[in-house]
mmCIF file of C-alpha atoms and ligand atoms in Angstrom:
data_model
loop_
_atom_site.group_PDB
_atom_site.id
_atom_site.type_symbol
_atom_site.label_atom_id
_atom_site.label_comp_id
_atom_site.label_asym_id
_atom_site.label_seq_id
_atom_site.Cartn_x
_atom_site.Cartn_y
_atom_site.Cartn_z
ATOM 1 C CA UNK R 21 0.085 -0.008 0.095
ATOM 2 C CA UNK R 22 1.272 3.495 -0.798
ATOM 3 C CA UNK R 23 1.346 6.377 1.689
ATOM 4 C CA UNK R 24 -1.555 7.843 -0.085
ATOM 5 C CA UNK R 25 -3.630 4.785 0.073
ATOM 6 C CA UNK R 26 -2.905 4.434 3.831
ATOM 7 C CA UNK R 27 -3.683 8.075 4.297
ATOM 8 C CA UNK R 28 -7.192 7.495 2.515
ATOM 9 C CA UNK R 29 -7.871 4.441 4.648
ATOM 10 C CA UNK R 30 -7.251 6.807 7.749
ATOM 11 C CA UNK R 31 -9.622 9.245 6.494
ATOM 12 C CA UNK R 32 -12.383 6.541 5.693
ATOM 13 C CA UNK R 33 -11.936 5.180 9.289
ATOM 14 C CA UNK R 34 -12.588 8.588 10.724
ATOM 15 C CA UNK R 35 -15.705 8.913 8.613
ATOM 16 C CA UNK R 36 -17.359 5.588 9.584
ATOM 17 C CA UNK R 37 -19.994 6.838 11.719
ATOM 18 C CA UNK R 38 -20.994 9.471 9.042
ATOM 19 C CA UNK R 39 -21.010 6.930 6.460
ATOM 20 C CA UNK R 40 -23.443 4.741 8.577
ATOM 21 C CA UNK R 41 -25.667 7.811 9.180
ATOM 22 C CA UNK R 42 -25.804 8.143 5.040
ATOM 23 C CA UNK R 43 -26.582 4.552 4.642
ATOM 24 C CA UNK R 44 -29.388 4.830 7.156
ATOM 25 C CA UNK R 45 -30.847 7.755 5.085
ATOM 26 C CA UNK R 46 -30.483 5.660 1.894
ATOM 27 C CA UNK R 47 -32.231 2.875 3.328
ATOM 28 C CA UNK R 48 -35.098 5.119 4.486
ATOM 29 C CA UNK R 49 -35.376 6.607 1.008
ATOM 30 C CA UNK R 50 -35.086 3.274 -0.831
ATOM 31 C CA UNK R 51 -38.170 2.204 1.169
ATOM 32 C CA UNK R 52 -40.035 5.400 0.310
ATOM 33 C CA UNK R 53 -39.285 4.971 -3.362
ATOM 34 C CA UNK R 54 -40.317 1.282 -3.322
ATOM 35 C CA UNK R 55 -43.574 2.261 -1.655
ATOM 36 C CA UNK R 56 -44.193 4.569 -4.485
ATOM 37 C CA UNK R 57 -43.540 1.953 -7.082
ATOM 38 C CA UNK R 58 -45.957 -0.391 -5.186
ATOM 39 C CA UNK R 59 -48.559 2.247 -4.861
ATOM 40 C CA UNK R 60 -48.584 2.877 -8.667
ATOM 41 C CA UNK R 61 -48.414 -0.736 -9.539
ATOM 42 C CA UNK R 62 -45.425 -0.305 -11.810
ATOM 43 C CA UNK R 63 -45.279 -2.872 -14.467
ATOM 44 C CA UNK R 64 -43.072 -3.495 -17.569
ATOM 45 C CA UNK R 65 -45.567 -1.949 -19.837
ATOM 46 C CA UNK R 66 -44.988 1.531 -18.112
ATOM 47 C CA UNK R 67 -41.440 1.469 -19.795
ATOM 48 C CA UNK R 68 -42.945 1.575 -23.351
ATOM 49 C CA UNK R 69 -42.647 4.533 -25.467
ATOM 50 C CA UNK R 70 -45.289 6.280 -27.593
ATOM 51 C CA UNK R 71 -45.004 8.434 -30.600
ATOM 52 C CA UNK R 72 -46.829 11.484 -32.121
ATOM 53 C CA UNK R 73 -49.276 13.205 -29.710
ATOM 54 C CA UNK R 74 -48.728 10.623 -27.013
ATOM 55 C CA UNK R 75 -52.364 10.577 -25.986
ATOM 56 C CA UNK R 76 -52.889 8.113 -23.120
ATOM 57 C CA UNK R 77 -49.147 7.570 -22.640
ATOM 58 C CA UNK R 78 -49.387 5.481 -19.442
ATOM 59 C CA UNK R 79 -45.516 5.380 -18.912
ATOM 60 C CA UNK R 80 -45.463 9.270 -19.072
ATOM 61 C CA UNK R 81 -48.450 9.708 -16.753
ATOM 62 C CA UNK R 82 -47.322 7.149 -14.165
ATOM 63 C CA UNK R 83 -43.912 8.356 -14.114
ATOM 64 C CA UNK R 84 -45.142 11.766 -12.923
ATOM 65 C CA UNK R 85 -47.234 10.135 -10.148
ATOM 66 C CA UNK R 86 -44.372 8.008 -9.039
ATOM 67 C CA UNK R 87 -42.058 11.008 -8.488
ATOM 68 C CA UNK R 88 -44.670 12.932 -6.886
ATOM 69 C CA UNK R 89 -45.323 10.106 -4.338
ATOM 70 C CA UNK R 90 -41.654 9.542 -3.714
ATOM 71 C CA UNK R 91 -41.332 13.319 -3.038
ATOM 72 C CA UNK R 92 -44.620 13.420 -0.902
ATOM 73 C CA UNK R 93 -46.226 15.855 -3.306
ATOM 74 C CA UNK R 94 -49.736 15.738 -4.902
ATOM 75 C CA UNK R 95 -48.666 15.775 -8.524
ATOM 76 C CA UNK R 96 -45.745 15.756 -10.827
ATOM 77 C CA UNK R 97 -44.219 16.191 -14.303
ATOM 78 C CA UNK R 98 -41.248 14.153 -15.168
ATOM 79 C CA UNK R 99 -40.232 14.509 -18.683
ATOM 80 C CA UNK R 100 -37.391 14.286 -21.290
ATOM 81 C CA UNK R 101 -38.953 17.421 -22.851
ATOM 82 C CA UNK R 102 -37.612 19.290 -19.583
ATOM 83 C CA UNK R 103 -34.382 19.879 -21.019
ATOM 84 C CA UNK R 104 -32.265 20.663 -17.970
ATOM 85 C CA UNK R 105 -32.592 21.994 -14.394
ATOM 86 C CA UNK R 106 -32.557 25.555 -15.812
ATOM 87 C CA UNK R 107 -35.315 24.847 -18.327
ATOM 88 C CA UNK R 108 -37.579 23.162 -15.521
ATOM 89 C CA UNK R 109 -37.111 25.949 -13.507
ATOM 90 C CA UNK R 110 -38.107 28.439 -16.212
ATOM 91 C CA UNK R 111 -41.157 26.357 -17.472
ATOM 92 C CA UNK R 112 -42.383 26.166 -13.702
ATOM 93 C CA UNK R 113 -41.961 29.889 -13.101
ATOM 94 C CA UNK R 114 -43.670 30.931 -16.391
ATOM 95 C CA UNK R 115 -46.259 28.540 -15.629
ATOM 96 C CA UNK R 116 -47.278 29.979 -12.130
ATOM 97 C CA UNK R 117 -46.435 33.783 -12.681
ATOM 98 C CA UNK R 118 -48.559 36.306 -14.176
ATOM 99 C CA UNK R 119 -47.966 40.098 -15.182
ATOM 100 C CA UNK R 120 -47.391 42.377 -12.206
ATOM 101 C CA UNK R 121 -46.617 39.483 -9.924
ATOM 102 C CA UNK R 122 -43.782 39.939 -7.362
ATOM 103 C CA UNK R 123 -41.328 37.097 -6.475
ATOM 104 C CA UNK R 124 -39.599 37.199 -3.343
ATOM 105 C CA UNK R 125 -36.365 35.177 -3.460
ATOM 106 C CA UNK R 126 -35.285 34.684 0.109
ATOM 107 C CA UNK R 127 -31.921 33.034 -0.857
ATOM 108 C CA UNK R 128 -30.069 35.976 -2.283
ATOM 109 C CA UNK R 129 -29.279 36.032 -5.917
ATOM 110 C CA UNK R 130 -30.303 32.668 -7.616
ATOM 111 C CA UNK R 131 -28.229 30.267 -9.572
ATOM 112 C CA UNK R 132 -26.175 31.801 -12.530
ATOM 113 C CA UNK R 133 -28.391 30.475 -15.187
ATOM 114 C CA UNK R 134 -31.592 31.689 -13.643
ATOM 115 C CA UNK R 135 -30.405 35.337 -13.588
ATOM 116 C CA UNK R 136 -30.859 35.727 -17.317
ATOM 117 C CA UNK R 137 -34.392 34.044 -17.122
ATOM 118 C CA UNK R 138 -35.388 36.705 -14.591
ATOM 119 C CA UNK R 139 -34.056 39.886 -15.719
ATOM 120 C CA UNK R 140 -32.781 41.584 -19.009
ATOM 121 C CA UNK R 141 -35.010 43.050 -21.521
ATOM 122 C CA UNK R 142 -35.858 41.641 -25.038
ATOM 123 C CA UNK R 143 -34.929 37.898 -24.510
ATOM 124 C CA UNK R 144 -38.459 37.027 -23.226
ATOM 125 C CA UNK R 145 -37.395 37.036 -19.683
ATOM 126 C CA UNK R 146 -39.888 37.334 -16.718
ATOM 127 C CA UNK R 147 -39.086 41.002 -16.593
ATOM 128 C CA UNK R 148 -40.327 41.365 -20.163
ATOM 129 C CA UNK R 149 -43.532 40.167 -18.873
ATOM 130 C CA UNK R 150 -43.841 42.420 -16.000
ATOM 131 C CA UNK R 151 -42.753 40.094 -13.218
ATOM 132 C CA UNK R 152 -40.446 41.664 -10.552
ATOM 133 C CA UNK R 153 -37.987 39.868 -8.360
ATOM 134 C CA UNK R 154 -37.049 41.040 -4.865
ATOM 135 C CA UNK R 155 -34.272 39.565 -2.670
ATOM 136 C CA UNK R 156 -33.418 38.958 0.766
ATOM 137 C CA UNK R 157 -29.935 37.486 1.393
ATOM 138 C CA UNK R 158 -29.187 34.820 3.851
ATOM 139 C CA UNK R 159 -27.568 35.691 7.017
ATOM 140 C CA UNK R 160 -25.254 33.238 8.664
ATOM 141 C CA UNK R 161 -26.587 30.335 6.622
ATOM 142 C CA UNK R 162 -30.172 30.926 7.430
ATOM 143 C CA UNK R 163 -33.063 32.930 6.232
ATOM 144 C CA UNK R 164 -33.249 36.812 7.274
ATOM 145 C CA UNK R 165 -36.818 36.526 8.972
ATOM 146 C CA UNK R 166 -37.042 40.176 9.639
ATOM 147 C CA UNK R 167 -36.325 41.208 6.018
ATOM 148 C CA UNK R 168 -38.587 38.682 4.866
ATOM 149 C CA UNK R 169 -41.487 39.850 7.006
ATOM 150 C CA UNK R 170 -40.791 43.484 5.828
ATOM 151 C CA UNK R 171 -40.831 42.267 2.070
ATOM 152 C CA UNK R 172 -44.091 40.379 2.658
ATOM 153 C CA UNK R 173 -45.855 43.910 2.833
ATOM 154 C CA UNK R 174 -45.236 44.220 -0.981
ATOM 155 C CA UNK R 175 -47.572 41.049 -1.510
ATOM 156 C CA UNK R 176 -45.349 38.734 -3.430
ATOM 157 C CA UNK R 177 -47.363 35.936 -5.232
ATOM 158 C CA UNK R 178 -44.340 33.497 -5.010
ATOM 159 C CA UNK R 179 -41.485 32.900 -2.566
ATOM 160 C CA UNK R 180 -38.377 31.396 -4.195
ATOM 161 C CA UNK R 181 -35.882 29.291 -2.354
ATOM 162 C CA UNK R 182 -32.687 27.785 -3.734
ATOM 163 C CA UNK R 183 -31.778 24.767 -1.566
ATOM 164 C CA UNK R 184 -28.234 24.166 -2.847
ATOM 165 C CA UNK R 185 -25.229 26.456 -2.731
ATOM 166 C CA UNK R 186 -24.885 27.202 -6.564
ATOM 167 C CA UNK R 187 -21.571 28.884 -7.052
ATOM 168 C CA UNK R 188 -21.573 30.373 -3.600
ATOM 169 C CA UNK R 189 -19.639 29.349 -0.468
ATOM 170 C CA UNK R 190 -22.827 29.071 1.809
ATOM 171 C CA UNK R 191 -24.023 25.737 2.679
ATOM 172 C CA UNK R 192 -27.215 24.155 1.425
ATOM 173 C CA UNK R 193 -30.355 24.593 3.386
ATOM 174 C CA UNK R 194 -31.700 21.735 5.387
ATOM 175 C CA UNK R 195 -35.389 20.683 4.835
ATOM 176 C CA UNK R 196 -35.801 21.571 8.550
ATOM 177 C CA UNK R 197 -34.855 25.033 7.839
ATOM 178 C CA UNK R 198 -37.070 25.262 4.769
ATOM 179 C CA UNK R 199 -39.961 23.775 6.957
ATOM 180 C CA UNK R 200 -39.488 26.734 9.465
ATOM 181 C CA UNK R 201 -39.568 29.182 6.677
ATOM 182 C CA UNK R 202 -42.761 27.790 5.314
ATOM 183 C CA UNK R 203 -44.408 27.976 8.731
ATOM 184 C CA UNK R 204 -43.113 31.564 9.163
ATOM 185 C CA UNK R 205 -44.556 32.629 5.885
ATOM 186 C CA UNK R 206 -48.005 31.137 6.472
ATOM 187 C CA UNK R 207 -48.070 32.493 9.969
ATOM 188 C CA UNK R 208 -47.598 35.894 8.411
ATOM 189 C CA UNK R 209 -50.344 35.601 5.994
ATOM 190 C CA UNK R 210 -48.532 34.330 2.882
ATOM 191 C CA UNK R 211 -50.980 32.351 0.611
ATOM 192 C CA UNK R 212 -48.965 32.297 -2.542
ATOM 193 C CA UNK R 213 -46.626 29.539 -3.850
ATOM 194 C CA UNK R 214 -43.621 28.518 -1.970
ATOM 195 C CA UNK R 215 -41.274 27.472 -4.807
ATOM 196 C CA UNK R 216 -37.956 25.498 -4.184
ATOM 197 C CA UNK R 217 -35.053 25.014 -6.540
ATOM 198 C CA UNK R 218 -34.316 21.472 -5.346
ATOM 199 C CA UNK R 219 -31.343 20.737 -7.490
ATOM 200 C CA UNK R 220 -28.612 18.561 -5.861
ATOM 201 C CA UNK R 221 -30.806 18.222 -2.693
ATOM 202 C CA UNK R 222 -32.939 15.068 -3.577
ATOM 203 C CA UNK R 223 -32.566 12.074 -1.406
ATOM 204 C CA UNK R 224 -29.788 13.641 0.716
ATOM 205 C CA UNK R 225 -32.206 13.791 3.761
ATOM 206 C CA UNK R 226 -35.309 11.704 4.582
ATOM 207 C CA UNK R 227 -37.648 14.324 3.578
ATOM 208 C CA UNK R 228 -38.008 16.803 0.699
ATOM 209 C CA UNK R 229 -39.138 20.283 0.724
ATOM 210 C CA UNK R 230 -42.781 19.473 -0.265
ATOM 211 C CA UNK R 231 -42.923 17.271 2.950
ATOM 212 C CA UNK R 232 -42.303 20.355 5.175
ATOM 213 C CA UNK R 233 -44.675 22.884 3.356
ATOM 214 C CA UNK R 234 -43.159 23.881 0.030
ATOM 215 C CA UNK R 235 -45.733 24.083 -2.879
ATOM 216 C CA UNK R 236 -43.465 23.283 -5.813
ATOM 217 C CA UNK R 237 -39.902 21.669 -6.133
ATOM 218 C CA UNK R 238 -38.057 21.559 -9.229
ATOM 219 C CA UNK R 239 -34.910 19.525 -10.136
ATOM 220 C CA UNK R 240 -32.729 18.150 -13.018
ATOM 221 C CA UNK R 241 -32.758 14.362 -13.882
ATOM 222 C CA UNK R 242 -29.057 14.423 -14.675
ATOM 223 C CA UNK R 243 -28.422 15.298 -10.980
ATOM 224 C CA UNK R 244 -29.561 13.299 -8.054
ATOM 225 C CA UNK R 245 -33.202 12.445 -9.027
ATOM 226 C CA UNK R 246 -32.331 10.534 -12.229
ATOM 227 C CA UNK R 247 -30.074 8.289 -10.185
ATOM 228 C CA UNK R 248 -27.256 8.331 -12.951
ATOM 229 C CA UNK R 249 -29.577 6.544 -15.497
ATOM 230 C CA UNK R 250 -31.948 9.103 -16.747
ATOM 231 C CA UNK R 251 -30.541 10.276 -20.075
ATOM 232 C CA UNK R 252 -31.820 13.822 -19.804
ATOM 233 C CA UNK R 253 -34.860 15.514 -18.393
ATOM 234 C CA UNK R 254 -36.292 17.420 -15.412
ATOM 235 C CA UNK R 255 -39.026 17.107 -12.892
ATOM 236 C CA UNK R 256 -41.514 19.615 -11.324
ATOM 237 C CA UNK R 257 -43.579 18.221 -8.243
ATOM 238 C CA UNK R 258 -46.039 19.954 -6.043
ATOM 239 C CA UNK R 259 -49.620 21.019 -5.387
ATOM 240 C CA UNK R 260 -51.905 19.863 -8.111
ATOM 241 C CA UNK R 261 -53.114 23.335 -8.946
ATOM 242 C CA UNK R 262 -49.837 24.641 -9.648
ATOM 243 C CA UNK R 263 -48.678 21.381 -11.636
ATOM 244 C CA UNK R 264 -51.792 21.713 -13.943
ATOM 245 C CA UNK R 265 -50.709 25.333 -14.661
ATOM 246 C CA UNK R 266 -47.193 24.373 -15.336
ATOM 247 C CA UNK R 267 -48.476 21.607 -17.546
ATOM 248 C CA UNK R 268 -50.124 24.211 -19.571
ATOM 249 C CA UNK R 269 -47.008 26.067 -19.985
ATOM 250 C CA UNK R 270 -44.913 22.992 -20.783
ATOM 251 C CA UNK R 271 -47.173 22.147 -23.761
ATOM 252 C CA UNK R 272 -50.007 24.554 -24.633
ATOM 253 C CA UNK R 273 -52.741 26.035 -22.460
ATOM 254 C CA UNK R 274 -55.451 24.039 -24.523
ATOM 255 C CA UNK R 275 -53.784 20.756 -23.797
ATOM 256 C CA UNK R 276 -51.764 20.598 -20.690
ATOM 257 C CA UNK R 277 -50.317 17.235 -19.678
ATOM 258 C CA UNK R 278 -52.371 15.094 -22.035
ATOM 259 C CA UNK R 279 -49.861 15.096 -24.812
ATOM 260 C CA UNK R 280 -46.130 14.434 -25.114
ATOM 261 C CA UNK R 281 -44.514 11.214 -26.473
ATOM 262 C CA UNK R 282 -41.201 9.757 -26.077
ATOM 263 C CA UNK R 283 -40.454 6.979 -28.507
ATOM 264 C CA UNK R 284 -37.305 5.756 -26.648
ATOM 265 C CA UNK R 285 -39.454 4.578 -23.644
ATOM 266 C CA UNK R 286 -39.086 5.344 -19.959
ATOM 267 C CA UNK R 287 -37.208 2.522 -18.469
ATOM 268 C CA UNK R 288 -34.154 4.391 -17.534
ATOM 269 C CA UNK R 289 -36.326 7.033 -15.757
ATOM 270 C CA UNK R 290 -37.985 4.495 -13.733
ATOM 271 C CA UNK R 291 -34.812 2.717 -13.045
ATOM 272 C CA UNK R 292 -33.101 5.912 -12.298
ATOM 273 C CA UNK R 293 -35.569 6.784 -9.622
ATOM 274 C CA UNK R 294 -35.233 3.202 -8.134
ATOM 275 C CA UNK R 295 -31.323 3.717 -7.932
ATOM 276 C CA UNK R 296 -31.506 7.567 -6.933
ATOM 277 C CA UNK R 297 -31.308 6.755 -3.028
ATOM 278 C CA UNK R 298 -28.395 4.574 -3.266
ATOM 279 C CA UNK R 299 -26.560 6.585 -5.920
ATOM 280 C CA UNK R 300 -26.985 9.817 -3.744
ATOM 281 C CA UNK R 301 -25.335 7.914 -0.902
ATOM 282 C CA UNK R 302 -22.503 6.930 -3.069
ATOM 283 C CA UNK R 303 -21.949 10.657 -4.094
ATOM 284 C CA UNK R 304 -22.361 11.829 -0.484
ATOM 285 C CA UNK R 305 -19.609 9.484 0.900
ATOM 286 C CA UNK R 306 -17.281 10.499 -2.110
ATOM 287 C CA UNK R 307 -17.973 14.169 -1.075
ATOM 288 C CA UNK R 308 -17.146 13.497 2.547
ATOM 289 C CA UNK R 309 -14.011 11.358 1.730
ATOM 290 C CA UNK R 310 -12.596 14.082 -0.483
ATOM 291 C CA UNK R 311 -13.554 16.824 1.973
ATOM 292 C CA UNK R 312 -11.863 14.927 4.764
ATOM 293 C CA UNK R 313 -8.673 14.406 2.771
ATOM 294 C CA UNK R 314 -8.467 17.862 1.331
ATOM 295 C CA UNK R 315 -9.024 19.278 4.833
ATOM 296 C CA UNK R 316 -6.245 17.320 6.374
ATOM 297 C CA UNK R 317 -4.007 18.695 3.716
ATOM 298 C CA UNK R 318 -4.964 22.110 4.521
ATOM 299 C CA UNK R 319 -7.510 22.948 1.996
ATOM 300 C CA UNK R 320 -10.535 24.708 3.295
ATOM 301 C CA UNK R 321 -13.723 23.125 2.221
ATOM 302 C CA UNK R 322 -17.501 23.071 2.840
ATOM 303 C CA UNK R 323 -19.716 21.848 4.092
ATOM 304 C CA UNK R 324 -17.633 21.272 7.191
ATOM 305 C CA UNK R 325 -17.419 17.669 8.338
ATOM 306 C CA UNK R 326 -18.957 18.076 11.776
ATOM 307 C CA UNK R 327 -22.241 18.966 9.933
ATOM 308 C CA UNK R 328 -24.676 16.695 8.089
ATOM 309 C CA UNK R 329 -24.640 17.642 4.487
ATOM 310 C CA UNK R 330 -27.918 18.833 2.873
ATOM 311 C CA UNK R 331 -26.781 18.558 -0.692
ATOM 312 C CA UNK R 332 -24.064 16.526 -2.593
ATOM 313 C CA UNK R 333 -21.907 19.331 -3.580
ATOM 314 C CA UNK R 334 -18.473 20.212 -1.873
ATOM 315 C CA UNK R 335 -16.891 23.608 -2.254
ATOM 316 C CA UNK R 336 -13.019 23.234 -2.070
ATOM 317 C CA UNK R 337 -10.918 26.499 -1.988
ATOM 318 C CA UNK R 338 -7.587 26.779 -3.745
ATOM 319 C CA UNK R 339 -4.947 29.541 -3.361
ATOM 320 C CA UNK R 340 -4.362 29.866 -7.181
ATOM 321 C CA UNK R 341 -6.139 29.372 -10.541
ATOM 322 C CA UNK R 342 -3.365 26.931 -11.342
ATOM 323 C CA UNK R 343 -4.116 24.453 -8.286
ATOM 324 C CA UNK R 344 -8.009 24.688 -8.898
ATOM 325 C CA UNK R 345 -7.642 23.818 -12.656
ATOM 326 C CA UNK R 346 -5.088 20.907 -11.775
ATOM 327 C CA UNK R 347 -7.636 19.623 -9.374
ATOM 328 C CA UNK R 348 -10.555 19.823 -12.007
ATOM 329 C CA UNK R 349 -8.236 18.232 -14.544
ATOM 330 C CA UNK R 350 -7.382 15.293 -12.420
ATOM 331 C CA UNK R 351 -11.102 14.728 -11.730
ATOM 332 C CA UNK R 352 -11.490 14.547 -15.542
ATOM 333 C CA UNK R 353 -8.503 12.190 -15.898
ATOM 334 C CA UNK R 354 -10.070 9.853 -13.306
ATOM 335 C CA UNK R 355 -13.297 9.533 -15.462
ATOM 336 C CA UNK R 356 -14.377 6.663 -17.553
ATOM 337 C CA UNK R 357 -15.164 8.844 -20.616
ATOM 338 C CA UNK R 358 -12.811 11.386 -22.121
ATOM 339 C CA UNK R 359 -10.468 10.728 -19.404
ATOM 340 C CA UNK R 360 -7.614 11.700 -21.682
ATOM 341 C CA UNK R 361 -8.808 15.308 -21.994
ATOM 342 C CA UNK R 362 -7.345 18.297 -20.237
ATOM 343 C CA UNK R 363 -10.186 20.534 -19.295
ATOM 344 C CA UNK R 364 -10.312 24.193 -20.341
ATOM 345 C CA UNK R 365 -12.423 26.926 -19.062
ATOM 346 C CA UNK R 366 -15.075 28.093 -21.604
ATOM 347 C CA UNK R 367 -17.979 30.373 -22.130
ATOM 348 C CA UNK R 368 -20.704 27.937 -21.115
ATOM 349 C CA UNK R 369 -24.252 29.080 -22.114
ATOM 350 C CA UNK R 370 -26.140 30.963 -19.471
ATOM 351 C CA UNK R 371 -23.005 31.889 -17.265
ATOM 352 C CA UNK R 372 -21.320 35.187 -17.323
ATOM 353 C CA UNK R 373 -17.862 33.950 -16.117
ATOM 354 C CA UNK R 374 -15.785 31.357 -17.790
ATOM 355 C CA UNK R 375 -16.473 27.933 -16.346
ATOM 356 C CA UNK R 376 -14.175 24.889 -16.096
ATOM 357 C CA UNK R 377 -15.996 21.646 -15.934
ATOM 358 C CA UNK R 378 -14.800 18.077 -15.512
ATOM 359 C CA UNK R 379 -17.539 15.851 -16.634
ATOM 360 C CA UNK R 380 -16.138 12.661 -18.044
ATOM 361 C CA UNK R 381 -19.647 11.044 -17.894
ATOM 362 C CA UNK R 382 -21.710 8.681 -19.754
ATOM 363 C CA UNK R 383 -24.542 11.076 -19.773
ATOM 364 C CA UNK R 384 -23.345 14.464 -21.235
ATOM 365 C CA UNK R 385 -22.624 16.921 -18.551
ATOM 366 C CA UNK R 386 -24.273 14.755 -15.817
ATOM 367 C CA UNK R 387 -23.243 15.997 -12.419
ATOM 368 C CA UNK R 388 -24.758 13.026 -10.432
ATOM 369 C CA UNK R 389 -21.739 11.315 -12.169
ATOM 370 C CA UNK R 390 -18.229 12.270 -10.801
ATOM 371 C CA UNK R 391 -17.765 15.948 -11.779
ATOM 372 C CA UNK R 392 -16.251 19.058 -10.627
ATOM 373 C CA UNK R 393 -16.636 22.658 -11.869
ATOM 374 C CA UNK R 394 -16.606 26.270 -11.109
ATOM 375 C CA UNK R 395 -15.843 29.801 -12.378
ATOM 376 C CA UNK R 396 -12.044 30.477 -12.850
ATOM 377 C CA UNK R 397 -11.822 33.609 -10.744
ATOM 378 C CA UNK R 398 -10.811 34.311 -7.267
ATOM 379 C CA UNK R 399 -11.399 32.937 -4.557
ATOM 380 C CA UNK R 400 -10.834 29.828 -6.943
ATOM 381 C CA UNK R 401 -13.385 27.413 -5.717
ATOM 382 C CA UNK R 402 -13.901 24.231 -7.418
ATOM 383 C CA UNK R 403 -17.365 22.705 -6.763
ATOM 384 C CA UNK R 404 -17.090 18.820 -6.541
ATOM 385 C CA UNK R 405 -19.950 16.502 -6.857
ATOM 386 C CA UNK R 406 -21.216 13.102 -7.810
ATOM 387 C CA UNK R 407 -19.787 9.774 -8.164
ATOM 388 C CA UNK R 408 -22.033 6.831 -9.241
ATOM 389 C CA UNK R 409 -19.878 4.662 -7.065
ATOM 390 C CA UNK R 410 -18.103 5.307 -3.920
ATOM 391 C CA UNK R 411 -15.137 3.386 -5.425
ATOM 392 C CA UNK R 412 -14.888 5.832 -8.179
ATOM 393 C CA UNK R 413 -14.749 8.770 -5.875
ATOM 394 C CA UNK R 414 -12.017 6.913 -3.938
ATOM 395 C CA UNK R 415 -9.984 6.201 -7.134
ATOM 396 C CA UNK R 416 -10.182 9.916 -8.102
ATOM 397 C CA UNK R 417 -9.055 11.012 -4.656
ATOM 398 C CA UNK R 418 -5.986 8.714 -5.050
ATOM 399 C CA UNK R 419 -5.168 10.419 -8.347
ATOM 400 C CA UNK R 420 -5.835 13.812 -7.077
ATOM 401 C CA UNK R 421 -3.538 13.015 -3.922
ATOM 402 C CA UNK R 422 -0.617 11.828 -6.248
ATOM 403 C CA UNK R 423 -0.879 14.919 -8.476
ATOM 404 C CA UNK R 424 -1.218 17.551 -5.538
ATOM 405 C CA UNK R 425 1.500 15.993 -3.363
ATOM 406 C CA UNK R 426 4.157 15.472 -6.129
HETATM 407 C C1 PLP S 521 -27.467 22.757 -11.576
HETATM 408 C C2 PLP S 521 -28.371 23.717 -11.040
HETATM 409 C C3 PLP S 521 -29.342 24.561 -11.708
HETATM 410 C C4 PLP S 521 -29.324 24.470 -13.108
HETATM 411 O O1 PLP S 521 -29.501 23.175 -13.631
HETATM 412 P P1 PLP S 521 -28.832 22.762 -15.090
HETATM 413 O O2 PLP S 521 -29.382 21.480 -15.383
HETATM 414 O O3 PLP S 521 -27.495 22.983 -15.021
HETATM 415 O O4 PLP S 521 -29.572 23.792 -16.045
HETATM 416 C C5 PLP S 521 -30.207 25.252 -10.992
HETATM 417 N N1 PLP S 521 -29.994 25.546 -9.680
HETATM 418 C C6 PLP S 521 -29.144 24.914 -8.802
HETATM 419 C C7 PLP S 521 -28.880 25.200 -7.465
HETATM 420 C C8 PLP S 521 -28.070 24.050 -9.618
HETATM 421 O O5 PLP S 521 -27.234 23.400 -8.813
#
């Protein structure tokens, strides 16, 4: 055994209690998912695709119900026609919001790709349709309840929450925190929609935001919820009245959720949900192992290891662009696909900064698969996430250590 391998074993043994906790959560969520499969009597015929209009596509309809049940929601849309997390969030917002509505975003500026959906003139943004966003920043990793209370006087129609950190150093919000927010909003007379960007948060805890009072949750299927198998797509789950409105936006107001075919079939979507609790646990364990090892080597990283993680991402801070890029390149080199590539930062659509992204993945750009990314600018933070297997995470760490300690 090399010194680095010994060091990794030491890190693993320090994490054994955390790992146990993660496995228990995965076990709980596996039961939840299997109960949903049982409730909806999933059978092989649901995997079949349809063509054309897709009237009566049982696979599509049952898939929406299945995700809704797994997330403790009334209704759901799960579709390969939701092209990404950003697209799913966009369809959901345009479905719910109307001219002159105010949205109160209580987690500061939302994720980079959403900013160009919200504001800017001429591109068909929400601003173009007369919808205004107001912001309250988080304070010390929690909601600024006083500021929120003041803003409620402006009568917002929707309150927007981003669970995961995005390209920020703050930790993800727990469902407990989101639950406290929901109670607070209702106690203060808010009757509108509590909307949560749930990207990277699915199955990390035993509950989802819809189980603690949120009305709508949205996420990408090439992150947690697709279990590493869904080839593309997104989900939107929540209260039936909102999901119906959103369905009319996904297709057309006159047809809603009664059309939409997918000739390829839905097996990977069903199987992906089945796998998701386990896959998320693999990613969480990989994240903790890398966090422990990098921390021991003096690299500041978050969430801190004495806290229970609330999403699968890990932010690791480097003191130079070169070290950050080397780290990200090594994640790519440890990947099964395109492992021979040296990543370069590029103008990724929807981002203002140049982004470097390691995603040597089977599904293009999937970040439930082992991946790392970030804007190349001070304070040089690489956001690491995913790993379909813990062994892959561990292998990548071995390579990263060999490179960093050389
Ligand atoms: C990834 C992510 C998105 C956007 O998802 P894409 O699939 O990349 O468009 C939105 N919000 C958060 C918090 C994310 O992590």
